[in-house]
PDB file of C-alpha atoms in Angstrom:
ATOM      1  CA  UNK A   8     166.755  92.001  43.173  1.00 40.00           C
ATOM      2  CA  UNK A   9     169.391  92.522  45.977  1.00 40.00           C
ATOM      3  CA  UNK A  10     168.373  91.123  49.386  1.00 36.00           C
ATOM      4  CA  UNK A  11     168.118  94.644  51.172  1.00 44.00           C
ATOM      5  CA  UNK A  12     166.351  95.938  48.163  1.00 46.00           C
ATOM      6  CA  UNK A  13     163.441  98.556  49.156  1.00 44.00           C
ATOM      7  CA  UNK A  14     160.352  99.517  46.857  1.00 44.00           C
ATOM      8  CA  UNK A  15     160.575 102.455  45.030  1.00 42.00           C
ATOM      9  CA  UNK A  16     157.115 103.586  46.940  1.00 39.00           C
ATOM     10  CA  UNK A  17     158.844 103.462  50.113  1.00 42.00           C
ATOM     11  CA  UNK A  18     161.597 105.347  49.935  1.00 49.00           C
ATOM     12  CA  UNK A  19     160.095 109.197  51.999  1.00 54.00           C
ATOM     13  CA  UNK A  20     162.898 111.195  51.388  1.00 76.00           C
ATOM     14  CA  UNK A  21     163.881 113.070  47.991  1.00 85.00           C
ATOM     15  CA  UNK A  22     167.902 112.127  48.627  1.00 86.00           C
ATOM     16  CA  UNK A  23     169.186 108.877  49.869  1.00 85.00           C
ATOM     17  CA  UNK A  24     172.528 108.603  52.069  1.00 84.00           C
ATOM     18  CA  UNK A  25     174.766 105.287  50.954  1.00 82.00           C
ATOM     19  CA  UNK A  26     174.823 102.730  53.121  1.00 76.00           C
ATOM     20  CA  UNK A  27     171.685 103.932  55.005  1.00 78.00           C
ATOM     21  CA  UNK A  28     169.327 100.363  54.867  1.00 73.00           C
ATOM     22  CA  UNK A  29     167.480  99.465  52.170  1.00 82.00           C
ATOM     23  CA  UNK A  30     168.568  99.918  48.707  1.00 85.00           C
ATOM     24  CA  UNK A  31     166.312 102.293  46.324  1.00 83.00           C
ATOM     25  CA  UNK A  32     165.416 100.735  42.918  1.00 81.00           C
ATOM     26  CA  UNK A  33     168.086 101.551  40.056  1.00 79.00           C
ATOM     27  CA  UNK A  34     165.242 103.913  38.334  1.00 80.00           C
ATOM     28  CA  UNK A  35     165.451 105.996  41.839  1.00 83.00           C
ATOM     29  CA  UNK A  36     169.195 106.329  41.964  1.00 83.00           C
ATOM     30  CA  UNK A  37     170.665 104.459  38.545  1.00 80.00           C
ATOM     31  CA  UNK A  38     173.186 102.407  37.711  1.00 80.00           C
ATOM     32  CA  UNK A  39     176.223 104.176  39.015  1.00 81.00           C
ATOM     33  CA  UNK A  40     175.194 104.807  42.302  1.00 83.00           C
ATOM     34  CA  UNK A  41     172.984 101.468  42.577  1.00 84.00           C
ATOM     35  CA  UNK A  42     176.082 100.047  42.490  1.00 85.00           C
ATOM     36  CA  UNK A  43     178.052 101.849  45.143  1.00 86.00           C
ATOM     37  CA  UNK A  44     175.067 101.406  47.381  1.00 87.00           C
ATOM     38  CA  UNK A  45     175.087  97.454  46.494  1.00 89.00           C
ATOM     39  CA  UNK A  46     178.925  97.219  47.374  1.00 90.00           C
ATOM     40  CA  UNK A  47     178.447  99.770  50.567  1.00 86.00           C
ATOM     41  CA  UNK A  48     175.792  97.239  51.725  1.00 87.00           C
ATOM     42  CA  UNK A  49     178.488  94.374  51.256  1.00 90.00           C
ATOM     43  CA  UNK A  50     180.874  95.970  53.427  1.00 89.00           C
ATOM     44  CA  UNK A  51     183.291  97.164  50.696  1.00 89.00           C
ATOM     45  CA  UNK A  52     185.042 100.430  51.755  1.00 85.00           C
ATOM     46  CA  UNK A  53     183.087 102.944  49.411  1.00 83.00           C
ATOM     47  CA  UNK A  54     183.433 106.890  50.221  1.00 84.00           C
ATOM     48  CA  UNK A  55     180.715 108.753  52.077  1.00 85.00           C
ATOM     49  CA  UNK A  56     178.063 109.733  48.907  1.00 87.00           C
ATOM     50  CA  UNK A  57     174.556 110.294  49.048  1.00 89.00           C
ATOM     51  CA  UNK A  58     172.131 110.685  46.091  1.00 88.00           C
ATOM     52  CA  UNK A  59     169.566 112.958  44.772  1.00 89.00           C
ATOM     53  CA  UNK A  60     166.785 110.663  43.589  1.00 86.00           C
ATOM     54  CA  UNK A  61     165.053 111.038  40.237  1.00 85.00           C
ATOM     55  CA  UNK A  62     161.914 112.510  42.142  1.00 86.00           C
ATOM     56  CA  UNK A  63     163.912 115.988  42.187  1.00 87.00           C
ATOM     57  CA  UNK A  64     164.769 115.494  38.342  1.00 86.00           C
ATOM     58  CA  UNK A  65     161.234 114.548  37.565  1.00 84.00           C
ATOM     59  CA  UNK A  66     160.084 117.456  39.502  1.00 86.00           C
ATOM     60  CA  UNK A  67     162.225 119.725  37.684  1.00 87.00           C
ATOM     61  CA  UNK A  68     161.710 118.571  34.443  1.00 84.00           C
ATOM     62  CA  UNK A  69     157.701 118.868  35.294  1.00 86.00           C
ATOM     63  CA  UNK A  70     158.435 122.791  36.128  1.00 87.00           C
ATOM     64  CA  UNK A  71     160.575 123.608  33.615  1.00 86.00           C
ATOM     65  CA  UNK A  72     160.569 120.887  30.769  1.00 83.00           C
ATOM     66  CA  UNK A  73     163.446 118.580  29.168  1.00 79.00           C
ATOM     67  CA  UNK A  74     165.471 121.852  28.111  1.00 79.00           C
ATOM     68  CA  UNK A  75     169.101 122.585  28.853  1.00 76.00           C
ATOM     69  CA  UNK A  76     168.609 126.172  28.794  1.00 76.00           C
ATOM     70  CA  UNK A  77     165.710 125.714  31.442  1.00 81.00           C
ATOM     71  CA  UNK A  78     167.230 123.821  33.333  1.00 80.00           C
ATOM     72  CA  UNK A  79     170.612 125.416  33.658  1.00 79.00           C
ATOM     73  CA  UNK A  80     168.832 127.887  35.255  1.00 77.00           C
ATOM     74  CA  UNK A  81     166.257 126.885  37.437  1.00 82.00           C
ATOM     75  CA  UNK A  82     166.077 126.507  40.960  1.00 83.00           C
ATOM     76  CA  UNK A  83     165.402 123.570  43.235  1.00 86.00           C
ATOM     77  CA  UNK A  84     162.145 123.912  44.829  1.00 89.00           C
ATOM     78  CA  UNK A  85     162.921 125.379  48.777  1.00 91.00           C
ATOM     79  CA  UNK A  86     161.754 121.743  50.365  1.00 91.00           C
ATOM     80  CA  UNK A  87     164.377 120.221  47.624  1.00 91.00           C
ATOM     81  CA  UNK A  88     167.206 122.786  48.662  1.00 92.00           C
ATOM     82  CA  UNK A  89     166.610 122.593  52.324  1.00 93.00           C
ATOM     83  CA  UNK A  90     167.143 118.660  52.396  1.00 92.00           C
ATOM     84  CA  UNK A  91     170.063 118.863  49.670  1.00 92.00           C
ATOM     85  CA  UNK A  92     172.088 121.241  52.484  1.00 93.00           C
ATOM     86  CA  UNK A  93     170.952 119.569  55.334  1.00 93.00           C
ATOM     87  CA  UNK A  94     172.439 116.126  53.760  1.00 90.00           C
ATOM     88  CA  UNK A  95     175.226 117.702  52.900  1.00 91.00           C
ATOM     89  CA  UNK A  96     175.850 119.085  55.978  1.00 93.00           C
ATOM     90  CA  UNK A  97     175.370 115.747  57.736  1.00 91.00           C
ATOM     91  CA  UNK A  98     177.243 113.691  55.796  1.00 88.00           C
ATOM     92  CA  UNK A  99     180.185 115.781  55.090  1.00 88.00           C
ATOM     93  CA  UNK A 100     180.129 118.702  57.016  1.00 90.00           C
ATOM     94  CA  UNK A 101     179.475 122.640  55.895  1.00 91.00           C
ATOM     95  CA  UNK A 102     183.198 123.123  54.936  1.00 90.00           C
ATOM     96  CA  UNK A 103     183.653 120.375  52.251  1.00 90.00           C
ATOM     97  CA  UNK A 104     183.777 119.844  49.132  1.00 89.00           C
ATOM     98  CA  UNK A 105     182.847 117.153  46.854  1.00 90.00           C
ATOM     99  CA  UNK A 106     182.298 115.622  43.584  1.00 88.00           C
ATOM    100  CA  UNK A 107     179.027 115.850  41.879  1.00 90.00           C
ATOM    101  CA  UNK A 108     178.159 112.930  39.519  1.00 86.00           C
ATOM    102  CA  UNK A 109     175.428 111.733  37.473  1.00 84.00           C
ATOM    103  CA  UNK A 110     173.585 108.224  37.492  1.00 80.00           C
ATOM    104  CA  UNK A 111     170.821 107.783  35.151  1.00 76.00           C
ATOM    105  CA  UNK A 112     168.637 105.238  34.429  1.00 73.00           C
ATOM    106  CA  UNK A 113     170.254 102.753  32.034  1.00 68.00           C
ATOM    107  CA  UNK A 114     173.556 104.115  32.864  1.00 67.00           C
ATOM    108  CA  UNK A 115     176.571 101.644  33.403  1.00 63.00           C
ATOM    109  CA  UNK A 116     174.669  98.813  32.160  1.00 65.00           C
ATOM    110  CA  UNK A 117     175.105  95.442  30.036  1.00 68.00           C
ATOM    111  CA  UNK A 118     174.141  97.382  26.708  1.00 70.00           C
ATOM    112  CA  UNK A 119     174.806 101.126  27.519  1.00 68.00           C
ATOM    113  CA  UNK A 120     177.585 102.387  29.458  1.00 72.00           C
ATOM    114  CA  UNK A 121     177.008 106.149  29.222  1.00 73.00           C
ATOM    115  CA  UNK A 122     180.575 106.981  30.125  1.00 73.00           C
ATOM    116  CA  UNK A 123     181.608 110.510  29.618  1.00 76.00           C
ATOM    117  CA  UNK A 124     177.906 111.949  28.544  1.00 80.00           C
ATOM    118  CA  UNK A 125     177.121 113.057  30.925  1.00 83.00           C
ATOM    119  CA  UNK A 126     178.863 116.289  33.162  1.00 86.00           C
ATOM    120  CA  UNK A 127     180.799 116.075  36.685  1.00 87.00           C
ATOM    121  CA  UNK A 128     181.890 118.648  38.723  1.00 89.00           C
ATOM    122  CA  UNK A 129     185.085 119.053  41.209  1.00 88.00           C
ATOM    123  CA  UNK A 130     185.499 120.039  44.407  1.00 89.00           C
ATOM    124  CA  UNK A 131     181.882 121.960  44.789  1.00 91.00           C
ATOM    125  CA  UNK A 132     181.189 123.539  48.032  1.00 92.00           C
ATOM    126  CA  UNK A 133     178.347 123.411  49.768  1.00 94.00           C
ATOM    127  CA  UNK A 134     177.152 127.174  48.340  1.00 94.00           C
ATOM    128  CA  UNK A 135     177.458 125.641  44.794  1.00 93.00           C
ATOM    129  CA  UNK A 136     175.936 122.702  45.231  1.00 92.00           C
ATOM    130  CA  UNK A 137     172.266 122.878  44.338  1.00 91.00           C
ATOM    131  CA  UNK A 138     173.315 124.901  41.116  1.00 91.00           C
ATOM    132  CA  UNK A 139     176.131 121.809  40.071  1.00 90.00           C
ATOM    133  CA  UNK A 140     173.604 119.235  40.778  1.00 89.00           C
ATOM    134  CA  UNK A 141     171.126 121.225  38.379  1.00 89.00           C
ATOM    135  CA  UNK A 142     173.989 121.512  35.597  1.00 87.00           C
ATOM    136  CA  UNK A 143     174.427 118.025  36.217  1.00 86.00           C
ATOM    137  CA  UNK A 144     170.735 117.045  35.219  1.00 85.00           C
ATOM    138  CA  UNK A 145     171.247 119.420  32.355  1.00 85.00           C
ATOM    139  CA  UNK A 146     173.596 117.556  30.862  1.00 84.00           C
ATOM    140  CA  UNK A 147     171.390 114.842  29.822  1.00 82.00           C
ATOM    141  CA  UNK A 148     170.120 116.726  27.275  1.00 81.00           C
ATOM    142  CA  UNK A 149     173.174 118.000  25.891  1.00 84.00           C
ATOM    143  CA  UNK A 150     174.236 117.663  22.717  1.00 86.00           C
ATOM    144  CA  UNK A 151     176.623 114.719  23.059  1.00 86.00           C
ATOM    145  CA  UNK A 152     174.496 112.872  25.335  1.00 82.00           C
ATOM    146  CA  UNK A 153     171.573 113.484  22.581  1.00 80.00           C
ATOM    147  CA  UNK A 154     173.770 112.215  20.119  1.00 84.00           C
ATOM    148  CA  UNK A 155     174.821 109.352  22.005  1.00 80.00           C
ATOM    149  CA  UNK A 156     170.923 108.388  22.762  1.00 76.00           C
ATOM    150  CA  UNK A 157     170.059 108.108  19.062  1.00 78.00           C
ATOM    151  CA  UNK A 158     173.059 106.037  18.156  1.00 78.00           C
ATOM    152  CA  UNK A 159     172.198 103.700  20.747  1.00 72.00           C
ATOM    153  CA  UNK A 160     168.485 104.033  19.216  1.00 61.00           C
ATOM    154  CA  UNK A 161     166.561 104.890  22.271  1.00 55.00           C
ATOM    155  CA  UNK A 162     167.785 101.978  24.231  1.00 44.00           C
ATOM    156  CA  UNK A 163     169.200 103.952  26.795  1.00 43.00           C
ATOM    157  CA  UNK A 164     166.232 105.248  29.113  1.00 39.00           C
ATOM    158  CA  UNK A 165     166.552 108.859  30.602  1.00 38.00           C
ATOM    159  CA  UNK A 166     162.706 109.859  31.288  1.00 29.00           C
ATOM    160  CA  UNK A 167     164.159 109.760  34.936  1.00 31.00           C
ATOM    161  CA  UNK A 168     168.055 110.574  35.584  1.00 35.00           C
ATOM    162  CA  UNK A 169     168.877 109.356  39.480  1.00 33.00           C
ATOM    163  CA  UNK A 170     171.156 109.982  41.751  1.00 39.00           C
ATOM    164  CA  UNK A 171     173.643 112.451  41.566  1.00 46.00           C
ATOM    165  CA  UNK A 172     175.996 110.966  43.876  1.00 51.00           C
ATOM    166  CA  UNK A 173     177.950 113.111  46.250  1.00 52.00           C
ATOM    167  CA  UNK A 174     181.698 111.766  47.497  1.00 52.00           C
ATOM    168  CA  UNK A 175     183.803 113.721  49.877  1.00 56.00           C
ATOM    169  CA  UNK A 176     187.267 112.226  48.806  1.00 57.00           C
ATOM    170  CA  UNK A 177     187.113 110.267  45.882  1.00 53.00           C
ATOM    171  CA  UNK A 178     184.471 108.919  42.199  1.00 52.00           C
ATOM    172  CA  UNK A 179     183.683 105.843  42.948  1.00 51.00           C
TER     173      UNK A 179
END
């Protein structure tokens, strides 16, 4: 475990801003955005993100199911969507845009790299954003990132999909 490391039962908040203290365990924000927050909290020059933990996911998925279709279309809980803007809005400001990326659990690792599975989206504004972030949890259970789950034989772990992190200029 890294050094600034925090337990997963202490993170409060639903969304985590990079660089912000303590590190969240990987199965709060996975592997992608674990490590931008590992080389933000080294001092490397990483864009402004933030991430949307695996608590919304899990909440979603406990509304609606693990189903594209429902998820595609469902709606972040008001608490959720409140927090989502108002970290947005902090962070970047209410004109911006920015990219919206996924990080799931067993994502960029030594056995599974996940790369390309999984959807991104360009240059969302902040009146798209909760619906981009929802198409981006979608996409785990998409039919190439299905397929790609039972070639790698159920060693990749999505139960809980972290972090969709959030950059104003550039993917890290």
């Amino acid at each position: 475990p890294h050094a600034r490391d925090a337990p997963a039962g202490r993170l409060m908040s639903r969304f985590w801003i990079g660089g912000s203290g303590l590190i969240p365990s990987t199965d709060l924000l996975g592997g992608k955005a674990r490590q931008l927050a590992e080389l933000a909290a080294a001092g490397l020059p990483v864009p402004p993100f933030f991430c949307v933990t695996s608590r919304v996911f899990d909440g979603l998925v406990a509304q609606f199911g693990l189903d594209t279709a429902a998820l595609a279309v469902s709606q972040m809980p008001t608490a959720d969507l409140d927090e989502l803007h108002q970290t947005f809005d902090q962070l970047f400001g209410r004109g911006s845009r920015v990219a919206v990326r996924s990080s799931a659990v067993g994502e960029d690792s030594a056995k599974n790299s996940f790369a390309g599975q999984l959807d991104t989206f360009l240059y969302v504004d902040r009146e798209a954003l909760a619906e981009r972030v929802v198409a981006c949890f979608a996409s785990v259970v998409s039919e190439r990132a299905t397929r790609y789950r039972a070639l790698r034989r159920g060693d990749v772990e999505v139960s809980q999909v972290p972090g969709k992190s959030l950059w104003k200029r550039a993917p890290g």
